[in-house]
């Protein structure tokens, strides 16, 4: 059980790194700014490597569902709070469905 907690912790760190890299994409400006592009690519590379370590300890379907769902929700929040994006009830409902799907997959994967 301790190994699974470690895997979820590592998955959480990988998600945060991937979300950070995604949030920096506007700085890379279509990869026309080499420094920012390098940071984005390094972030993606590190987060994917961490994901490969995680799937040694948990099913890939669960790991990727958490990765995709949490990453999507976090990027939406960062877009709203830091990047000036608009948040509508449709976006909120869609994110809620993603979270519900991730929870459902986790519950199904636990048995």
GROMACS .gro file of C-alpha atoms in nm:
model
  111
    1UNK     CA    1   0.000   0.000   0.000
    2UNK     CA    2   0.290   0.238   0.074
    3UNK     CA    3   0.420   0.186  -0.280
    4UNK     CA    4   0.081   0.297  -0.420
    5UNK     CA    5   0.090   0.616  -0.211
    6UNK     CA    6   0.438   0.686  -0.344
    7UNK     CA    7   0.313   0.630  -0.697
    8UNK     CA    8   0.024   0.873  -0.644
    9UNK     CA    9   0.263   1.130  -0.497
   10UNK     CA   10   0.496   1.095  -0.794
   11UNK     CA   11   0.198   1.117  -1.028
   12UNK     CA   12   0.091   1.439  -0.855
   13UNK     CA   13   0.437   1.590  -0.902
   14UNK     CA   14   0.438   1.481  -1.267
   15UNK     CA   15   0.100   1.647  -1.320
   16UNK     CA   16   0.216   1.972  -1.161
   17UNK     CA   17   0.527   1.977  -1.382
   18UNK     CA   18   0.321   1.905  -1.695
   19UNK     CA   19   0.068   2.174  -1.604
   20UNK     CA   20   0.350   2.421  -1.542
   21UNK     CA   21   0.498   2.343  -1.884
   22UNK     CA   22   0.157   2.385  -2.044
   23UNK     CA   23   0.101   2.718  -1.867
   24UNK     CA   24   0.434   2.838  -2.009
   25UNK     CA   25   0.338   2.762  -2.369
   26UNK     CA   26   0.229   3.123  -2.435
   27UNK     CA   27   0.580   3.236  -2.331
   28UNK     CA   28   0.733   3.000  -2.588
   29UNK     CA   29   0.524   3.184  -2.852
   30UNK     CA   30   0.509   2.904  -3.105
   31UNK     CA   31   0.863   2.799  -3.010
   32UNK     CA   32   1.002   3.128  -3.140
   33UNK     CA   33   1.164   3.194  -2.798
   34UNK     CA   34   1.426   2.921  -2.759
   35UNK     CA   35   1.471   2.960  -2.382
   36UNK     CA   36   1.103   2.925  -2.302
   37UNK     CA   37   1.068   2.648  -2.561
   38UNK     CA   38   1.348   2.457  -2.386
   39UNK     CA   39   1.175   2.498  -2.048
   40UNK     CA   40   0.845   2.373  -2.192
   41UNK     CA   41   1.007   2.072  -2.361
   42UNK     CA   42   1.210   1.989  -2.048
   43UNK     CA   43   0.894   2.005  -1.838
   44UNK     CA   44   0.705   1.776  -2.073
   45UNK     CA   45   0.999   1.535  -2.093
   46UNK     CA   46   1.040   1.516  -1.716
   47UNK     CA   47   0.669   1.472  -1.655
   48UNK     CA   48   0.638   1.194  -1.913
   49UNK     CA   49   0.940   1.016  -1.765
   50UNK     CA   50   0.777   1.037  -1.421
   51UNK     CA   51   0.456   0.896  -1.567
   52UNK     CA   52   0.649   0.597  -1.701
   53UNK     CA   53   0.781   0.534  -1.350
   54UNK     CA   54   0.429   0.560  -1.206
   55UNK     CA   55   0.278   0.303  -1.443
   56UNK     CA   56   0.516   0.041  -1.303
   57UNK     CA   57   0.312   0.059  -0.982
   58UNK     CA   58  -0.045   0.121  -1.099
   59UNK     CA   59  -0.258   0.041  -1.404
   60UNK     CA   60  -0.194   0.276  -1.693
   61UNK     CA   61  -0.569   0.335  -1.729
   62UNK     CA   62  -0.591   0.473  -1.375
   63UNK     CA   63  -0.266   0.670  -1.399
   64UNK     CA   64  -0.361   0.830  -1.729
   65UNK     CA   65  -0.716   0.907  -1.617
   66UNK     CA   66  -0.582   1.092  -1.315
   67UNK     CA   67  -0.312   1.257  -1.530
   68UNK     CA   68  -0.559   1.378  -1.792
   69UNK     CA   69  -0.838   1.477  -1.556
   70UNK     CA   70  -0.629   1.657  -1.296
   71UNK     CA   71  -0.412   1.818  -1.563
   72UNK     CA   72  -0.714   1.946  -1.754
   73UNK     CA   73  -0.875   2.085  -1.440
   74UNK     CA   74  -0.555   2.252  -1.321
   75UNK     CA   75  -0.483   2.408  -1.660
   76UNK     CA   76  -0.839   2.545  -1.667
   77UNK     CA   77  -0.791   2.700  -1.322
   78UNK     CA   78  -0.454   2.848  -1.420
   79UNK     CA   79  -0.609   2.987  -1.737
   80UNK     CA   80  -0.883   3.149  -1.534
   81UNK     CA   81  -0.668   3.285  -1.252
   82UNK     CA   82  -0.342   3.377  -1.426
   83UNK     CA   83  -0.402   3.393  -1.801
   84UNK     CA   84  -0.726   3.592  -1.810
   85UNK     CA   85  -0.936   3.322  -1.974
   86UNK     CA   86  -1.313   3.327  -1.935
   87UNK     CA   87  -1.491   3.063  -1.728
   88UNK     CA   88  -1.848   2.976  -1.817
   89UNK     CA   89  -2.097   2.736  -1.667
   90UNK     CA   90  -2.039   2.504  -1.964
   91UNK     CA   91  -1.667   2.487  -1.880
   92UNK     CA   92  -1.748   2.430  -1.512
   93UNK     CA   93  -1.993   2.150  -1.592
   94UNK     CA   94  -1.750   1.991  -1.836
   95UNK     CA   95  -1.470   1.995  -1.580
   96UNK     CA   96  -1.705   1.844  -1.321
   97UNK     CA   97  -1.780   1.558  -1.562
   98UNK     CA   98  -1.407   1.501  -1.614
   99UNK     CA   99  -1.350   1.485  -1.239
  100UNK     CA  100  -1.645   1.247  -1.200
  101UNK     CA  101  -1.499   1.025  -1.472
  102UNK     CA  102  -1.159   1.017  -1.304
  103UNK     CA  103  -1.318   0.925  -0.971
  104UNK     CA  104  -1.522   0.654  -1.142
  105UNK     CA  105  -1.216   0.505  -1.311
  106UNK     CA  106  -1.026   0.508  -0.984
  107UNK     CA  107  -1.308   0.333  -0.805
  108UNK     CA  108  -1.334   0.076  -1.083
  109UNK     CA  109  -0.958   0.025  -1.083
  110UNK     CA  110  -0.951  -0.032  -0.707
  111UNK     CA  111  -1.138  -0.363  -0.737
   0.00000   0.00000   0.00000
